[in-house]
Amino acid sequence: MLSVRFADARPAGSHVLVVPVASGKVEPGALGALGDAAAFAARAAAAARFEGEAASVAEIYVAAGEGASRVLLVGTGAGDDKGYEKAGGAIVARLLTSGETTVVVDPGGHQEAGAKLARLGYAALLRSWRYDKYRTTQKPRQKPGLTELVIVNAGAEAEADFARRAALAEGVFLARELVTEPANIIYPESFVERVRGPLEAAGVEIEVLDPAAMAALGMGALLAVAQGSARPGRLLAMRWRGSGAEPTAFVGKGVTFDTGGISIKPAAGMEDMKWDMGGAGAVAGAMLALARRKAKAHVIGVCGLVENMPDGAATRPGDVVTSMSGQTVEVINTDAEGRLVLADAMTWVQRTHKVKTVVDLATLTGAMVVSLGHEYGGLFSNDDGLAGDLIAAGEAAGDRLWRFPMSDAYDKLIDSPIADMKNVGPRPAGSITAAQFLKRYVEEGVRWAHLDIAGMVWAAKAGTLWDKGATAFGVALLDRFVADTLEG
Ligand code: BES
Ligand code: MN
Ligand code: ZN
């Protein structure tokens, strides 16, 4: 793991020197960190067609004082927060396995970019995360060697700003690990045990319901999904009491593996369904982040944890189950399991705690990936204010959301001839009918939003803040939502 620190002067040992440069600012005046070599460096950079575009990198060959084994200019684009974030990600993408161990970022004495440099450090930290636990044959030169990023000449506020972001990074890394681990390692019970240690150490109260406890509460919907698996389900509740206010609830879909059940999925790509617990991972990660930065907010995170498998005890298409709310569901398709899990988790948190706001996160529908691809998560809500707050938090945090419509006409599509509702509608608008299903479990007077993050949990290609694989979408969004709407 990359360690990020702030210092007054460049360290003595061998390092890569990085100078951040904004678009159109590739001139000696902006390269003061290079001292006497600034003029030559500006010409070399221009010759290499380096213009300071965000995340662009130019390696230049100049003597830059004791210890600097190489010098990189890294573009910050408009020189705003986003530009510095892209620069941080680009530095690590370039140097992680380069053989270098220390990178020093020096903007030069004349810059005032404190919070921006914290953002650069945060992006570098996030981009450095990898999970190599199961690789046993990597050669030394393939392994990440970069261990330290030192930022010098940062403004006074940079260090405190970074500390807040470091707490968020802990939550992001927890979520990524949960999502990355295969389903033989992370299943309902082991999910709970993996998160318990760090959460309790941070001051989060944990409550866990096993199948007997859930049966006693009448959670027939969640249990109908769990019953085809050898792994018993769990309901995990995490409570952070950082204020005396009424709690806000976050609810995560935690299907640790989704075979589809008896309505079994095709073989091709089914391995992806190890990350069908990405909503639960984001909720657990967000709870850790909030507790680690001691957020002044009262938040309850709930994860509905089950494995959707097709054994002899599995739920059959056509079975009718009774949810904790008392409403009955005809299970037409056992692959529409997430909504069954969320229904009982939502009822539980609304009836156990007096919550006024519920936000659920779920890899709920393949249709969402068809709609929005991998750029936005889908947002559904019964409250315009809540929807607006979530969209704003998402924009600020980099986890973007796009709102979808809901209406009685869509709701009608899940009426059942035998029960109160069926668990799937017709093929069109599959993400919306899934949301309409969840809406039937929102109690009177509760503001609710559903985030369908099916396209966002796992990335086929590297981004600014992640390598290929788990993104931890939702953790930064929830952290920001809490900071902007519940604190201060
Ligand atoms: N976990 C899947 C949704 C999913 C698919 C997430 C692909 C990420 C990538 C969910 O449980 C599911 O199987 N949904 C079905 C619903 C259908 C049966 C109405 C789907 O999307 O096909
Ligand atoms: Mn499914
Ligand atoms: Zn699923």
PDB file of C-alpha atoms in Angstrom, residues 41-265:
ATOM      1  CA  ALA A  41      12.913  21.425 -18.908  1.00  0.00           C
ATOM      2  CA  ALA A  42      10.280  23.688 -20.463  1.00  0.00           C
ATOM      3  CA  ARG A  43      11.924  23.296 -23.893  1.00  0.00           C
ATOM      4  CA  ALA A  44      12.264  19.514 -23.457  1.00  0.00           C
ATOM      5  CA  ALA A  45       8.614  19.219 -22.453  1.00  0.00           C
ATOM      6  CA  ALA A  46       7.484  21.280 -25.442  1.00  0.00           C
ATOM      7  CA  ALA A  47       9.591  19.098 -27.723  1.00  0.00           C
ATOM      8  CA  ALA A  48       7.824  16.035 -26.284  1.00  0.00           C
ATOM      9  CA  ARG A  49       4.466  17.755 -27.066  1.00  0.00           C
ATOM     10  CA  PHE A  50       3.597  17.899 -23.380  1.00  0.00           C
ATOM     11  CA  GLU A  51       0.969  20.593 -22.900  1.00  0.00           C
ATOM     12  CA  GLY A  52      -0.204  19.930 -19.351  1.00  0.00           C
ATOM     13  CA  GLU A  53      -3.398  18.118 -20.281  1.00  0.00           C
ATOM     14  CA  ALA A  54      -4.819  16.391 -17.175  1.00  0.00           C
ATOM     15  CA  ALA A  55      -3.149  13.020 -16.542  1.00  0.00           C
ATOM     16  CA  SER A  56      -0.603  13.462 -19.338  1.00  0.00           C
ATOM     17  CA  VAL A  57       2.965  12.671 -18.353  1.00  0.00           C
ATOM     18  CA  ALA A  58       6.332  13.763 -19.794  1.00  0.00           C
ATOM     19  CA  GLU A  59       9.532  12.206 -18.613  1.00  0.00           C
ATOM     20  CA  ILE A  60      12.361  14.669 -19.035  1.00  0.00           C
ATOM     21  CA  TYR A  61      16.066  14.301 -18.564  1.00  0.00           C
ATOM     22  CA  VAL A  62      17.428  17.080 -16.426  1.00  0.00           C
ATOM     23  CA  ALA A  63      19.577  17.184 -13.359  1.00  0.00           C
ATOM     24  CA  ALA A  64      17.201  18.232 -10.597  1.00  0.00           C
ATOM     25  CA  GLY A  65      19.330  18.070  -7.531  1.00  0.00           C
ATOM     26  CA  GLU A  66      20.398  15.374  -5.108  1.00  0.00           C
ATOM     27  CA  GLY A  67      18.535  12.106  -5.237  1.00  0.00           C
ATOM     28  CA  ALA A  68      16.169  12.644  -8.155  1.00  0.00           C
ATOM     29  CA  SER A  69      16.669   9.625 -10.396  1.00  0.00           C
ATOM     30  CA  ARG A  70      14.127  10.884 -12.910  1.00  0.00           C
ATOM     31  CA  VAL A  71      11.849  13.837 -13.412  1.00  0.00           C
ATOM     32  CA  LEU A  72       8.230  13.670 -14.556  1.00  0.00           C
ATOM     33  CA  LEU A  73       6.005  16.550 -15.478  1.00  0.00           C
ATOM     34  CA  VAL A  74       2.366  15.634 -14.858  1.00  0.00           C
ATOM     35  CA  GLY A  75      -0.522  17.587 -16.325  1.00  0.00           C
ATOM     36  CA  THR A  76      -3.250  18.984 -14.080  1.00  0.00           C
ATOM     37  CA  GLY A  77      -5.358  20.318 -16.960  1.00  0.00           C
ATOM     38  CA  ALA A  78      -7.400  23.292 -15.759  1.00  0.00           C
ATOM     39  CA  GLY A  79      -5.474  23.155 -12.488  1.00  0.00           C
ATOM     40  CA  ASP A  80      -8.685  22.487 -10.554  1.00  0.00           C
ATOM     41  CA  ASP A  81      -9.462  19.680  -8.078  1.00  0.00           C
ATOM     42  CA  LYS A  82     -10.407  17.266 -10.860  1.00  0.00           C
ATOM     43  CA  GLY A  83      -7.175  18.005 -12.700  1.00  0.00           C
ATOM     44  CA  TYR A  84      -5.071  17.327  -9.626  1.00  0.00           C
ATOM     45  CA  GLU A  85      -7.019  14.128  -9.011  1.00  0.00           C
ATOM     46  CA  LYS A  86      -6.290  12.907 -12.531  1.00  0.00           C
ATOM     47  CA  ALA A  87      -2.640  13.807 -12.063  1.00  0.00           C
ATOM     48  CA  GLY A  88      -2.458  11.749  -8.856  1.00  0.00           C
ATOM     49  CA  GLY A  89      -3.941   8.710 -10.551  1.00  0.00           C
ATOM     50  CA  ALA A  90      -1.623   9.102 -13.536  1.00  0.00           C
ATOM     51  CA  ILE A  91       1.489   9.295 -11.352  1.00  0.00           C
ATOM     52  CA  VAL A  92       0.714   5.957  -9.754  1.00  0.00           C
ATOM     53  CA  ALA A  93      -0.414   4.273 -12.971  1.00  0.00           C
ATOM     54  CA  ARG A  94       2.950   5.235 -14.436  1.00  0.00           C
ATOM     55  CA  LEU A  95       5.197   4.408 -11.480  1.00  0.00           C
ATOM     56  CA  LEU A  96       3.556   1.611  -9.470  1.00  0.00           C
ATOM     57  CA  THR A  97       5.570  -1.197 -11.029  1.00  0.00           C
ATOM     58  CA  SER A  98       8.404   0.936 -12.439  1.00  0.00           C
ATOM     59  CA  GLY A  99      10.924  -0.201  -9.865  1.00  0.00           C
ATOM     60  CA  GLU A 100      10.931   3.197  -8.164  1.00  0.00           C
ATOM     61  CA  THR A 101      10.026   3.158  -4.477  1.00  0.00           C
ATOM     62  CA  THR A 102       9.593   6.837  -3.620  1.00  0.00           C
ATOM     63  CA  VAL A 103       7.948   9.631  -5.540  1.00  0.00           C
ATOM     64  CA  VAL A 104       8.222  13.235  -4.481  1.00  0.00           C
ATOM     65  CA  VAL A 105       5.664  15.764  -5.709  1.00  0.00           C
ATOM     66  CA  ASP A 106       6.960  19.318  -5.663  1.00  0.00           C
ATOM     67  CA  PRO A 107       4.795  22.093  -7.134  1.00  0.00           C
ATOM     68  CA  GLY A 108       7.503  24.661  -6.428  1.00  0.00           C
ATOM     69  CA  GLY A 109       7.379  27.332  -3.771  1.00  0.00           C
ATOM     70  CA  HIS A 110       5.036  29.751  -5.487  1.00  0.00           C
ATOM     71  CA  GLN A 111       1.903  27.593  -5.689  1.00  0.00           C
ATOM     72  CA  GLU A 112      -0.998  27.663  -3.237  1.00  0.00           C
ATOM     73  CA  ALA A 113      -2.599  24.374  -4.106  1.00  0.00           C
ATOM     74  CA  GLY A 114      -2.999  22.849  -0.614  1.00  0.00           C
ATOM     75  CA  ALA A 115      -6.390  21.145  -0.899  1.00  0.00           C
ATOM     76  CA  LYS A 116      -5.639  20.256  -4.511  1.00  0.00           C
ATOM     77  CA  LEU A 117      -2.441  18.503  -3.492  1.00  0.00           C
ATOM     78  CA  ALA A 118      -4.419  16.579  -0.867  1.00  0.00           C
ATOM     79  CA  ARG A 119      -6.727  15.512  -3.667  1.00  0.00           C
ATOM     80  CA  LEU A 120      -3.714  14.448  -5.729  1.00  0.00           C
ATOM     81  CA  GLY A 121      -2.444  12.368  -2.792  1.00  0.00           C
ATOM     82  CA  TYR A 122      -5.872  10.794  -2.317  1.00  0.00           C
ATOM     83  CA  ALA A 123      -6.112   9.838  -5.986  1.00  0.00           C
ATOM     84  CA  ALA A 124      -2.620   8.347  -5.881  1.00  0.00           C
ATOM     85  CA  LEU A 125      -3.540   6.315  -2.819  1.00  0.00           C
ATOM     86  CA  LEU A 126      -6.767   5.010  -4.363  1.00  0.00           C
ATOM     87  CA  ARG A 127      -5.091   4.160  -7.667  1.00  0.00           C
ATOM     88  CA  SER A 128      -2.371   2.179  -5.852  1.00  0.00           C
ATOM     89  CA  TRP A 129      -4.777  -0.426  -4.456  1.00  0.00           C
ATOM     90  CA  ARG A 130      -4.333  -3.941  -5.802  1.00  0.00           C
ATOM     91  CA  TYR A 131      -5.249  -7.379  -4.562  1.00  0.00           C
ATOM     92  CA  ASP A 132      -2.416  -9.791  -5.328  1.00  0.00           C
ATOM     93  CA  LYS A 133      -3.180 -12.298  -2.566  1.00  0.00           C
ATOM     94  CA  TYR A 134      -3.701 -15.162  -4.995  1.00  0.00           C
ATOM     95  CA  ARG A 135      -0.749 -14.508  -7.323  1.00  0.00           C
ATOM     96  CA  THR A 136       2.108 -16.824  -6.410  1.00  0.00           C
ATOM     97  CA  THR A 137       4.305 -16.660  -9.496  1.00  0.00           C
ATOM     98  CA  GLN A 138       4.833 -12.920  -9.986  1.00  0.00           C
ATOM     99  CA  LYS A 139       8.386 -11.941 -10.770  1.00  0.00           C
ATOM    100  CA  PRO A 140       9.843  -9.162  -8.620  1.00  0.00           C
ATOM    101  CA  ARG A 141       9.679  -6.720 -11.528  1.00  0.00           C
ATOM    102  CA  GLN A 142       5.917  -7.306 -11.899  1.00  0.00           C
ATOM    103  CA  LYS A 143       5.204  -6.462  -8.299  1.00  0.00           C
ATOM    104  CA  PRO A 144       4.240  -2.970  -7.160  1.00  0.00           C
ATOM    105  CA  GLY A 145       7.412  -1.389  -5.833  1.00  0.00           C
ATOM    106  CA  LEU A 146       6.181   2.130  -5.154  1.00  0.00           C
ATOM    107  CA  THR A 147       5.750   2.513  -1.393  1.00  0.00           C
ATOM    108  CA  GLU A 148       5.891   6.204  -0.653  1.00  0.00           C
ATOM    109  CA  LEU A 149       4.520   9.463  -2.046  1.00  0.00           C
ATOM    110  CA  VAL A 150       5.920  12.587  -0.412  1.00  0.00           C
ATOM    111  CA  ILE A 151       4.274  15.938  -1.107  1.00  0.00           C
ATOM    112  CA  VAL A 152       6.379  19.016  -0.444  1.00  0.00           C
ATOM    113  CA  ASN A 153       5.545  22.706  -0.620  1.00  0.00           C
ATOM    114  CA  ALA A 154       1.853  22.041   0.040  1.00  0.00           C
ATOM    115  CA  GLY A 155      -0.297  24.675   1.702  1.00  0.00           C
ATOM    116  CA  ALA A 156      -1.078  24.389   5.412  1.00  0.00           C
ATOM    117  CA  GLU A 157      -4.531  22.895   4.970  1.00  0.00           C
ATOM    118  CA  ALA A 158      -3.312  20.013   2.796  1.00  0.00           C
ATOM    119  CA  GLU A 159      -2.438  17.605   5.590  1.00  0.00           C
ATOM    120  CA  ALA A 160      -5.747  17.922   7.482  1.00  0.00           C
ATOM    121  CA  ASP A 161      -7.671  17.671   4.241  1.00  0.00           C
ATOM    122  CA  PHE A 162      -5.784  14.533   3.325  1.00  0.00           C
ATOM    123  CA  ALA A 163      -6.447  12.939   6.742  1.00  0.00           C
ATOM    124  CA  ARG A 164     -10.197  13.162   6.106  1.00  0.00           C
ATOM    125  CA  ARG A 165      -9.713  11.566   2.719  1.00  0.00           C
ATOM    126  CA  ALA A 166      -7.510   8.828   4.181  1.00  0.00           C
ATOM    127  CA  ALA A 167     -10.483   7.714   6.310  1.00  0.00           C
ATOM    128  CA  LEU A 168     -12.567   7.549   3.154  1.00  0.00           C
ATOM    129  CA  ALA A 169      -9.835   5.517   1.467  1.00  0.00           C
ATOM    130  CA  GLU A 170     -10.026   2.921   4.256  1.00  0.00           C
ATOM    131  CA  GLY A 171     -13.714   2.482   3.495  1.00  0.00           C
ATOM    132  CA  VAL A 172     -13.035   2.273  -0.224  1.00  0.00           C
ATOM    133  CA  PHE A 173     -10.380  -0.396   0.281  1.00  0.00           C
ATOM    134  CA  LEU A 174     -12.640  -2.477   2.509  1.00  0.00           C
ATOM    135  CA  ALA A 175     -15.388  -2.364  -0.115  1.00  0.00           C
ATOM    136  CA  ARG A 176     -12.949  -3.264  -2.906  1.00  0.00           C
ATOM    137  CA  GLU A 177     -11.616  -6.227  -0.984  1.00  0.00           C
ATOM    138  CA  LEU A 178     -15.111  -7.577  -0.276  1.00  0.00           C
ATOM    139  CA  VAL A 179     -16.050  -7.200  -3.940  1.00  0.00           C
ATOM    140  CA  THR A 180     -12.812  -8.720  -5.244  1.00  0.00           C
ATOM    141  CA  GLU A 181     -12.725 -11.799  -3.028  1.00  0.00           C
ATOM    142  CA  PRO A 182     -14.363 -14.823  -4.663  1.00  0.00           C
ATOM    143  CA  ALA A 183     -17.550 -16.336  -3.313  1.00  0.00           C
ATOM    144  CA  ASN A 184     -15.801 -19.306  -1.697  1.00  0.00           C
ATOM    145  CA  ILE A 185     -14.045 -16.803   0.559  1.00  0.00           C
ATOM    146  CA  ILE A 186     -16.682 -14.100   1.066  1.00  0.00           C
ATOM    147  CA  TYR A 187     -20.107 -15.573   1.838  1.00  0.00           C
ATOM    148  CA  PRO A 188     -22.678 -14.248   4.310  1.00  0.00           C
ATOM    149  CA  GLU A 189     -20.968 -15.425   7.492  1.00  0.00           C
ATOM    150  CA  SER A 190     -17.431 -14.542   6.374  1.00  0.00           C
ATOM    151  CA  PHE A 191     -18.586 -11.131   5.105  1.00  0.00           C
ATOM    152  CA  VAL A 192     -19.742 -10.365   8.638  1.00  0.00           C
ATOM    153  CA  GLU A 193     -16.546 -11.642  10.211  1.00  0.00           C
ATOM    154  CA  ARG A 194     -14.361  -9.718   7.744  1.00  0.00           C
ATOM    155  CA  VAL A 195     -15.982  -6.360   8.503  1.00  0.00           C
ATOM    156  CA  ARG A 196     -16.589  -6.833  12.222  1.00  0.00           C
ATOM    157  CA  GLY A 197     -12.999  -6.185  13.364  1.00  0.00           C
ATOM    158  CA  PRO A 198     -12.342  -2.868  11.631  1.00  0.00           C
ATOM    159  CA  LEU A 199     -15.872  -1.570  12.229  1.00  0.00           C
ATOM    160  CA  GLU A 200     -15.930  -2.358  15.943  1.00  0.00           C
ATOM    161  CA  ALA A 201     -12.428  -0.945  16.360  1.00  0.00           C
ATOM    162  CA  ALA A 202     -13.720   2.284  14.799  1.00  0.00           C
ATOM    163  CA  GLY A 203     -16.667   2.431  17.220  1.00  0.00           C
ATOM    164  CA  VAL A 204     -19.466   1.000  15.077  1.00  0.00           C
ATOM    165  CA  GLU A 205     -22.064  -1.152  16.884  1.00  0.00           C
ATOM    166  CA  ILE A 206     -22.749  -4.452  15.123  1.00  0.00           C
ATOM    167  CA  GLU A 207     -25.881  -6.575  15.244  1.00  0.00           C
ATOM    168  CA  VAL A 208     -26.248  -9.818  13.279  1.00  0.00           C
ATOM    169  CA  LEU A 209     -29.393 -11.844  12.626  1.00  0.00           C
ATOM    170  CA  ASP A 210     -29.079 -15.527  11.695  1.00  0.00           C
ATOM    171  CA  PRO A 211     -31.771 -17.484   9.802  1.00  0.00           C
ATOM    172  CA  ALA A 212     -33.632 -18.480  12.974  1.00  0.00           C
ATOM    173  CA  ALA A 213     -33.845 -14.850  14.090  1.00  0.00           C
ATOM    174  CA  MET A 214     -34.954 -13.766  10.613  1.00  0.00           C
ATOM    175  CA  ALA A 215     -37.569 -16.520  10.467  1.00  0.00           C
ATOM    176  CA  ALA A 216     -38.933 -15.389  13.827  1.00  0.00           C
ATOM    177  CA  LEU A 217     -39.369 -11.898  12.343  1.00  0.00           C
ATOM    178  CA  GLY A 218     -41.118 -13.307   9.277  1.00  0.00           C
ATOM    179  CA  MET A 219     -38.459 -12.457   6.702  1.00  0.00           C
ATOM    180  CA  GLY A 220     -39.808 -14.936   4.178  1.00  0.00           C
ATOM    181  CA  ALA A 221     -38.558 -13.004   1.156  1.00  0.00           C
ATOM    182  CA  LEU A 222     -34.876 -12.832   2.119  1.00  0.00           C
ATOM    183  CA  LEU A 223     -34.963 -16.409   3.411  1.00  0.00           C
ATOM    184  CA  ALA A 224     -36.541 -17.660   0.186  1.00  0.00           C
ATOM    185  CA  VAL A 225     -33.369 -16.584  -1.609  1.00  0.00           C
ATOM    186  CA  ALA A 226     -31.010 -18.043   0.998  1.00  0.00           C
ATOM    187  CA  GLN A 227     -32.724 -21.421   1.268  1.00  0.00           C
ATOM    188  CA  GLY A 228     -31.150 -22.987  -1.819  1.00  0.00           C
ATOM    189  CA  SER A 229     -27.624 -22.546  -0.499  1.00  0.00           C
ATOM    190  CA  ALA A 230     -25.480 -24.495   1.946  1.00  0.00           C
ATOM    191  CA  ARG A 231     -24.367 -21.101   3.304  1.00  0.00           C
ATOM    192  CA  PRO A 232     -26.853 -19.631   5.776  1.00  0.00           C
ATOM    193  CA  GLY A 233     -27.904 -16.012   5.209  1.00  0.00           C
ATOM    194  CA  ARG A 234     -27.258 -13.114   7.550  1.00  0.00           C
ATOM    195  CA  LEU A 235     -28.704  -9.674   8.174  1.00  0.00           C
ATOM    196  CA  LEU A 236     -25.898  -7.355   9.245  1.00  0.00           C
ATOM    197  CA  ALA A 237     -26.711  -4.039  10.938  1.00  0.00           C
ATOM    198  CA  MET A 238     -24.001  -1.470  11.613  1.00  0.00           C
ATOM    199  CA  ARG A 239     -24.757   1.608  13.677  1.00  0.00           C
ATOM    200  CA  TRP A 240     -22.657   4.754  13.912  1.00  0.00           C
ATOM    201  CA  ARG A 241     -23.962   7.168  16.531  1.00  0.00           C
ATOM    202  CA  GLY A 242     -22.026  10.311  15.739  1.00  0.00           C
ATOM    203  CA  SER A 243     -24.946  12.565  16.694  1.00  0.00           C
ATOM    204  CA  GLY A 244     -28.169  12.462  18.671  1.00  0.00           C
ATOM    205  CA  ALA A 245     -30.336  12.976  15.586  1.00  0.00           C
ATOM    206  CA  GLU A 246     -32.746  10.385  14.202  1.00  0.00           C
ATOM    207  CA  PRO A 247     -30.856   7.852  12.126  1.00  0.00           C
ATOM    208  CA  THR A 248     -30.550   7.703   8.359  1.00  0.00           C
ATOM    209  CA  ALA A 249     -30.425   4.191   6.879  1.00  0.00           C
ATOM    210  CA  PHE A 250     -28.261   2.793   4.091  1.00  0.00           C
ATOM    211  CA  VAL A 251     -29.273  -0.659   2.861  1.00  0.00           C
ATOM    212  CA  GLY A 252     -27.065  -2.832   0.651  1.00  0.00           C
ATOM    213  CA  LYS A 253     -27.789  -5.840  -1.544  1.00  0.00           C
ATOM    214  CA  GLY A 254     -25.339  -8.494  -0.439  1.00  0.00           C
ATOM    215  CA  VAL A 255     -25.824 -11.478  -2.724  1.00  0.00           C
ATOM    216  CA  THR A 256     -22.398 -13.040  -2.240  1.00  0.00           C
ATOM    217  CA  PHE A 257     -22.973 -15.147  -5.337  1.00  0.00           C
ATOM    218  CA  ASP A 258     -25.883 -15.056  -7.759  1.00  0.00           C
ATOM    219  CA  THR A 259     -26.285 -18.215  -9.842  1.00  0.00           C
ATOM    220  CA  GLY A 260     -29.853 -17.138 -10.582  1.00  0.00           C
ATOM    221  CA  GLY A 261     -31.147 -20.038  -8.487  1.00  0.00           C
ATOM    222  CA  ILE A 262     -33.520 -22.446 -10.279  1.00  0.00           C
ATOM    223  CA  SER A 263     -33.932 -19.763 -12.992  1.00  0.00           C
ATOM    224  CA  ILE A 264     -30.221 -20.372 -13.494  1.00  0.00           C
ATOM    225  CA  LYS A 265     -27.990 -17.967 -15.398  1.00  0.00           C
TER     226      LYS A 265
END
